[in-house]
CSV table of C-alpha atoms in Angstrom, one decimal:
chain,number,residue,atom,x,y,z
A,983,MET,CA,173.0,102.2,-81.7
A,984,SER,CA,175.7,99.7,-80.7
A,985,SER,CA,175.4,96.6,-78.6
A,986,SER,CA,177.9,95.8,-75.9
A,987,SER,CA,178.5,94.0,-72.7
A,988,SER,CA,180.8,94.7,-69.8
A,989,LYS,CA,182.2,92.5,-67.1
A,990,GLY,CA,179.6,92.0,-64.3
A,991,LEU,CA,176.8,93.7,-66.2
A,992,PRO,CA,173.9,92.3,-68.3
A,993,SER,CA,173.8,92.7,-72.0
A,994,PHE,CA,172.7,96.2,-73.0
A,995,GLU,CA,172.5,98.7,-75.8
A,996,TRP,CA,174.3,102.1,-76.1
A,997,MET,CA,171.8,104.5,-77.7
A,998,GLN,CA,172.3,107.6,-79.7
A,999,LEU,CA,170.1,110.5,-80.7
A,1000,LYS,CA,169.8,111.4,-84.3
A,1001,GLU,CA,168.4,114.8,-83.6
A,1002,PRO,CA,168.5,116.9,-80.4
A,1003,ILE,CA,164.9,116.2,-79.4
A,1004,ASP,CA,163.0,113.0,-79.8
A,1005,LEU,CA,159.5,112.3,-78.5
A,1006,SER,CA,157.6,109.1,-78.4
A,1007,TYR,CA,154.1,110.1,-77.4
A,1008,TYR,CA,151.5,107.9,-75.9
A,1009,ASN,CA,153.2,104.8,-77.2
A,1010,GLU,CA,151.0,101.7,-76.9
A,1011,GLN,CA,153.3,99.3,-78.8
A,1012,PRO,CA,154.1,96.1,-76.9
A,1013,LEU,CA,157.6,96.0,-75.5
A,1014,ILE,CA,159.8,94.2,-78.0
A,1015,SER,CA,162.9,93.8,-75.8
A,1016,GLY,CA,163.7,94.2,-72.2
A,1017,GLN,CA,167.4,94.8,-72.9
A,1018,PHE,CA,169.2,97.3,-70.6
A,1019,HIS,CA,170.3,100.4,-72.4
A,1020,SER,CA,172.4,103.5,-71.7
A,1021,HIS,CA,172.9,106.9,-73.4
A,1022,ALA,CA,174.5,110.3,-72.9
A,1023,PHE,CA,171.3,112.3,-73.4
A,1024,TYR,CA,168.7,113.0,-70.8
A,1025,GLU,CA,165.3,111.3,-70.6
A,1026,ILE,CA,161.8,112.2,-69.3
A,1027,TYR,CA,159.7,109.1,-69.0
A,1028,TYR,CA,156.0,109.3,-68.2
A,1029,PHE,CA,153.8,106.2,-67.5
A,1030,HIS,CA,150.2,106.6,-68.7
A,1031,GLU,CA,148.7,103.2,-67.9
A,1032,GLY,CA,149.4,99.5,-67.8
A,1033,CYS,CA,151.7,97.2,-65.9
A,1034,CYS,CA,155.5,98.0,-65.8
A,1035,THR,CA,158.4,97.6,-63.4
A,1036,TYR,CA,161.3,99.9,-64.3
A,1037,LEU,CA,164.9,99.0,-63.4
A,1038,ILE,CA,167.4,101.8,-63.1
A,1039,GLY,CA,170.8,100.7,-61.9
A,1040,ASP,CA,170.2,98.9,-58.6
A,1041,SER,CA,166.7,100.6,-58.1
A,1042,VAL,CA,163.4,99.0,-59.0
A,1043,PHE,CA,160.3,101.0,-59.5
A,1044,ALA,CA,156.8,99.4,-59.7
A,1045,LEU,CA,155.1,102.1,-61.8
A,1046,LYS,CA,151.6,103.3,-61.6
A,1047,PRO,CA,149.7,105.8,-63.9
A,1048,GLY,CA,151.0,109.3,-63.4
A,1049,ASP,CA,154.5,108.2,-62.5
A,1050,LEU,CA,157.3,110.4,-63.9
A,1051,LEU,CA,160.9,109.3,-64.2
A,1052,LEU,CA,163.8,111.7,-64.7
A,1053,MET,CA,167.0,110.0,-66.0
A,1054,ASN,CA,170.4,111.3,-66.8
A,1055,GLY,CA,170.8,108.3,-69.2
A,1056,LEU,CA,174.2,107.1,-68.1
A,1057,THR,CA,172.9,104.6,-65.6
A,1058,LEU,CA,171.7,101.3,-67.2
A,1059,HIS,CA,168.0,101.2,-67.3
A,1060,CYS,CA,165.3,98.9,-68.6
A,1061,PRO,CA,161.5,98.5,-68.5
A,1062,SER,CA,160.1,95.1,-67.6
A,1063,VAL,CA,156.6,94.3,-68.8
A,1064,GLU,CA,154.7,91.1,-68.4
A,1065,PRO,CA,153.7,89.4,-71.7
A,1066,ASP,CA,150.3,90.6,-73.0
A,1067,SER,CA,150.2,93.4,-70.5
A,1068,ARG,CA,149.1,96.9,-71.5
A,1069,TYR,CA,152.0,99.3,-71.6
A,1070,VAL,CA,151.4,103.0,-72.5
A,1071,ARG,CA,154.2,105.5,-72.0
A,1072,SER,CA,155.6,108.8,-73.4
A,1073,ILE,CA,159.3,109.2,-73.6
A,1074,LEU,CA,161.1,112.4,-74.3
A,1075,HIS,CA,164.9,112.2,-75.1
A,1076,PHE,CA,166.8,115.4,-75.4
A,1077,ASP,CA,170.3,116.8,-75.7
A,1078,PRO,CA,170.8,119.1,-72.7
A,1079,ALA,CA,173.3,121.2,-74.5
A,1080,TRP,CA,170.8,121.9,-77.3
A,1081,VAL,CA,167.8,122.5,-75.0
A,1082,CYS,CA,169.8,124.9,-72.8
A,1083,LYS,CA,171.6,126.6,-75.7
A,1084,GLY,CA,171.6,130.4,-75.2
A,1085,LEU,CA,170.4,130.3,-71.6
A,1086,SER,CA,172.3,131.8,-68.7
A,1087,GLU,CA,174.4,129.6,-66.4
A,1088,SER,CA,171.9,130.1,-63.6
A,1089,ALA,CA,169.0,129.0,-65.9
A,1090,LYS,CA,170.9,125.9,-67.0
A,1091,THR,CA,171.5,125.0,-63.4
A,1092,ILE,CA,167.9,125.3,-62.6
A,1093,LEU,CA,166.7,123.1,-65.5
A,1094,LEU,CA,169.4,120.4,-65.3
A,1095,ASP,CA,169.8,120.1,-61.5
A,1096,PRO,CA,166.9,117.5,-61.2
A,1097,PHE,CA,168.8,115.3,-63.7
A,1098,ASP,CA,172.4,115.9,-62.5
A,1099,THR,CA,171.8,115.9,-58.8
A,1100,LEU,CA,168.9,113.5,-58.4
A,1101,ARG,CA,170.3,111.4,-61.2
A,1102,ASN,CA,167.4,109.0,-61.6
A,1103,HIS,CA,164.3,110.2,-59.8
A,1104,ARG,CA,160.6,109.0,-59.7
A,1105,MET,CA,157.7,111.1,-58.7
A,1106,THR,CA,153.9,110.5,-58.9
A,1107,LEU,CA,151.8,113.3,-60.4
A,1108,THR,CA,148.2,113.8,-59.3
A,1109,GLY,CA,145.5,116.5,-59.7
A,1110,THR,CA,146.5,119.8,-61.3
A,1111,ASN,CA,150.2,118.8,-61.5
A,1112,ARG,CA,149.3,115.8,-63.7
A,1113,GLU,CA,146.9,117.8,-65.8
A,1114,GLU,CA,149.6,120.5,-66.4
A,1115,PHE,CA,152.3,118.0,-67.3
A,1116,GLU,CA,150.1,116.0,-69.7
A,1117,ALA,CA,148.9,119.2,-71.4
A,1118,LEU,CA,152.5,120.4,-72.0
A,1119,LEU,CA,153.5,116.9,-73.2
A,1120,ALA,CA,150.5,116.9,-75.7
A,1121,ASP,CA,151.5,120.3,-76.9
A,1122,ILE,CA,155.1,119.2,-77.6
A,1123,HIS,CA,153.7,116.2,-79.4
A,1124,ARG,CA,151.5,118.5,-81.5
A,1125,LEU,CA,154.5,120.6,-82.5
A,1126,SER,CA,156.7,117.5,-83.2
A,1127,ALA,CA,154.1,116.3,-85.8
A,1128,SER,CA,153.6,119.7,-87.4
A,1129,THR,CA,155.4,121.2,-90.4
A,1130,THR,CA,155.1,124.8,-89.1
A,1131,HIS,CA,158.0,127.3,-89.3
A,1132,TYR,CA,160.4,127.2,-86.4
A,1133,ARG,CA,159.0,123.9,-85.2
A,1134,GLN,CA,162.1,122.7,-83.4
A,1135,GLU,CA,162.7,126.1,-81.8
A,1136,ARG,CA,159.1,126.2,-80.5
A,1137,MET,CA,159.5,122.6,-79.2
A,1138,THR,CA,162.6,123.7,-77.4
A,1139,LEU,CA,160.8,126.5,-75.7
A,1140,ARG,CA,158.0,124.1,-74.6
A,1141,ILE,CA,160.5,121.6,-73.3
A,1142,GLN,CA,162.2,124.4,-71.3
A,1143,GLU,CA,158.8,125.3,-69.8
A,1144,LEU,CA,158.2,121.6,-69.0
A,1145,MET,CA,161.7,121.5,-67.3
A,1146,TYR,CA,161.0,124.6,-65.3
A,1147,VAL,CA,157.7,123.0,-64.0
A,1148,ILE,CA,159.7,119.8,-63.1
A,1149,ALA,CA,162.4,121.9,-61.4
A,1150,GLY,CA,159.8,123.5,-59.2
A,1151,TRP,CA,158.5,120.1,-58.2
A,1152,CYS,CA,162.0,118.8,-57.5
A,1153,GLN,CA,163.4,121.9,-55.7
A,1154,ALA,CA,163.2,120.4,-52.2
A,1155,ALA,CA,164.5,117.0,-53.3
A,1156,VAL,CA,167.5,118.6,-55.2
A,1157,GLN,CA,168.5,120.7,-52.2
A,1158,GLY,CA,168.4,117.6,-50.0
A,1159,GLN,CA,170.6,115.5,-52.2
A,1160,ASP,CA,174.4,115.0,-52.5
A,1161,SER,CA,176.0,115.7,-55.8
A,1162,ILE,CA,176.5,113.0,-58.4
A,1163,SER,CA,179.2,110.3,-57.9
A,1164,GLU,CA,182.8,111.0,-58.8
A,1165,LYS,CA,182.7,108.4,-61.6
A,1166,GLU,CA,179.5,109.9,-63.1
A,1167,ARG,CA,181.0,113.4,-62.7
A,1168,HIS,CA,184.1,112.3,-64.7
A,1169,VAL,CA,182.0,110.8,-67.5
A,1170,GLN,CA,179.7,113.9,-67.6
A,1171,HIS,CA,182.9,115.9,-67.9
A,1172,VAL,CA,184.0,113.8,-70.9
A,1173,VAL,CA,180.6,114.2,-72.5
A,1174,SER,CA,180.7,118.0,-72.0
A,1175,PHE,CA,184.2,118.2,-73.3
A,1176,VAL,CA,183.3,116.3,-76.4
A,1177,GLU,CA,180.2,118.5,-76.9
A,1178,GLU,CA,182.4,121.6,-76.8
A,1179,ASN,CA,185.3,120.2,-78.9
A,1180,TYR,CA,184.0,117.4,-81.2
A,1181,MET,CA,184.8,119.6,-84.2
A,1182,HIS,CA,188.5,119.7,-83.3
A,1183,ASP,CA,191.2,117.0,-83.5
A,1184,LEU,CA,190.7,115.1,-80.2
A,1185,THR,CA,192.9,112.4,-78.6
A,1186,LEU,CA,192.6,110.5,-75.4
A,1187,GLU,CA,195.7,112.2,-74.2
A,1188,ARG,CA,194.1,115.6,-74.6
A,1189,ILE,CA,190.8,114.7,-72.9
A,1190,ALA,CA,192.7,112.9,-70.0
A,1191,ARG,CA,194.9,116.0,-69.6
A,1192,ASP,CA,191.9,118.3,-69.4
A,1193,MET,CA,190.5,116.0,-66.6
A,1194,HIS,CA,193.8,115.5,-64.9
A,1195,ILE,CA,193.6,111.8,-65.0
A,1196,THR,CA,195.5,109.1,-67.0
A,1197,LYS,CA,194.2,108.0,-70.4
A,1198,HIS,CA,194.0,104.4,-69.2
A,1199,TYR,CA,191.8,105.4,-66.3
A,1200,LEU,CA,189.7,107.6,-68.6
A,1201,SER,CA,189.1,104.7,-71.0
A,1202,SER,CA,188.2,102.1,-68.4
A,1203,LEU,CA,186.0,104.6,-66.5
A,1204,PHE,CA,184.0,105.7,-69.5
A,1205,LYS,CA,183.5,102.1,-70.6
A,1206,GLU,CA,182.5,101.0,-67.1
A,1207,VAL,CA,179.8,103.7,-66.8
A,1208,THR,CA,178.5,103.9,-70.3
A,1209,GLY,CA,179.4,100.5,-71.9
A,1210,THR,CA,181.0,102.1,-74.9
A,1211,THR,CA,184.4,103.7,-75.6
A,1212,VAL,CA,185.2,107.4,-75.7
A,1213,PHE,CA,186.0,107.3,-79.4
A,1214,LYS,CA,182.8,105.4,-80.3
A,1215,TYR,CA,180.9,108.1,-78.5
A,1216,LEU,CA,182.9,110.8,-80.2
A,1217,TYR,CA,182.3,109.4,-83.7
A,1218,HIS,CA,178.5,109.0,-83.0
A,1219,ARG,CA,178.5,112.7,-81.8
A,1220,ARG,CA,180.2,113.8,-85.0
A,1221,ILE,CA,177.9,111.8,-87.3
A,1222,ASN,CA,174.9,113.1,-85.4
A,1223,GLN,CA,176.2,116.7,-85.9
A,1224,ALA,CA,176.6,115.9,-89.6
A,1225,LYS,CA,173.0,114.8,-89.8
A,1226,ILE,CA,171.8,118.0,-88.1
A,1227,LEU,CA,173.8,120.1,-90.6
A,1228,LEU,CA,172.7,118.2,-93.6
A,1229,ARG,CA,169.1,118.6,-92.5
A,1230,LEU,CA,169.1,122.2,-91.3
A,1231,HIS,CA,171.8,123.8,-93.6
A,1232,PRO,CA,171.3,122.5,-97.1
A,1233,TYR,CA,173.5,125.3,-98.5
A,1234,LEU,CA,176.6,123.7,-96.9
A,1235,SER,CA,178.7,121.4,-99.1
A,1236,ILE,CA,179.4,117.9,-98.0
A,1237,THR,CA,183.0,118.9,-97.5
A,1238,GLU,CA,182.0,121.8,-95.2
A,1239,VAL,CA,179.6,119.5,-93.3
A,1240,SER,CA,182.5,117.0,-92.9
A,1241,GLN,CA,184.9,119.6,-91.5
A,1242,ALA,CA,182.3,121.3,-89.3
A,1243,SER,CA,181.6,117.9,-87.8
A,1244,GLY,CA,185.2,117.2,-86.9
A,1245,PHE,CA,186.5,115.1,-89.8
A,1246,LYS,CA,189.7,116.1,-91.3
A,1247,HIS,CA,189.3,113.9,-94.4
A,1248,LEU,CA,186.2,113.7,-96.6
A,1249,ALA,CA,186.8,110.1,-97.5
A,1250,HIS,CA,186.9,109.1,-93.8
A,1251,PHE,CA,183.7,111.1,-93.1
A,1252,SER,CA,181.9,109.4,-96.0
A,1253,ARG,CA,183.0,105.9,-94.9
A,1254,MET,CA,182.0,106.5,-91.3
A,1255,PHE,CA,178.7,108.1,-92.3
A,1256,LYS,CA,177.7,105.2,-94.6
A,1257,SER,CA,178.8,102.6,-92.0
A,1258,MET,CA,176.8,104.2,-89.2
A,1259,VAL,CA,173.7,105.5,-91.1
A,1260,GLY,CA,173.5,103.0,-93.9
A,1261,THR,CA,173.6,105.5,-96.7
A,1262,THR,CA,175.8,108.3,-98.1
A,1263,PRO,CA,175.7,111.9,-96.9
A,1264,GLU,CA,174.5,113.0,-100.3
A,1265,HIS,CA,171.6,110.4,-100.4
A,1266,TYR,CA,170.7,111.2,-96.8
A,1267,ARG,CA,170.3,114.9,-97.7
A,1268,ARG,CA,168.3,114.2,-100.8
A,1269,SER,CA,166.0,111.7,-99.1
A,1270,GLY,CA,164.8,114.2,-96.4
A,1271,ASP,CA,164.3,111.4,-94.0
A,1272,GLU,CA,163.1,112.4,-90.5
A,1273,LEU,CA,165.8,112.2,-87.9
A,1274,SER,CA,164.8,109.8,-85.1
A,1275,LEU,CA,166.2,107.7,-82.3
A,1276,THR,CA,167.5,104.4,-83.3
């Protein structure tokens, strides 16, 4: 996670996933910081109980129990909780490319449209809808805490089911909305391009050429929308990929992990990994630490 600020914007954090799926379930911890944050992964936020006002961009939502927020992550957002107030929430962060891996294009569109088209959407769940959502959320939490075989694959299937349920609820709203803004479309294009090509040698010129814009405009646009630079995002993505490979593919050598993650030189990979993770790739693999959101 890196802190940054941008002209005309409050201080905020740019957050990164350390694994494709991260769930904080029924979190009752007091809010430590109300700092705005932004990220390139998608977020499903569910408010169980308490007192919270949620700020997303220029929108303010006074939450009540049963409220569900869908966020594409790129818009700055921040919960605001009064001191000593109860604040119980569940937050599911996920990499859309990972969750939709292997699905048809039509299925991807169905699952991601509520996030891409509505961008940041609030709905209030009641009755059987609330019961169904909370039951699915509890099941994902049960799997996340287990050591069963194919745990992450089973979690992915549950999250896909959860997203199909949400897509059904949002169908009318999605059909009545305009598409995402041009700036957000460009940034999402960059994120998708990096997702597909992080393992290759990338330059600003190559990314800008793919998008048919100048590299100066690309740099300023990405920084304006996300608060970070294209290359900071790229290196975070490569290091995150290295963590996934170190965890899920112990037979790969450190050199193979480095190359598969997009680093041409092992020494550069080792320096970047230690700088961003705080330990060496070798020690990270031996430690078996759980991957989690910083």
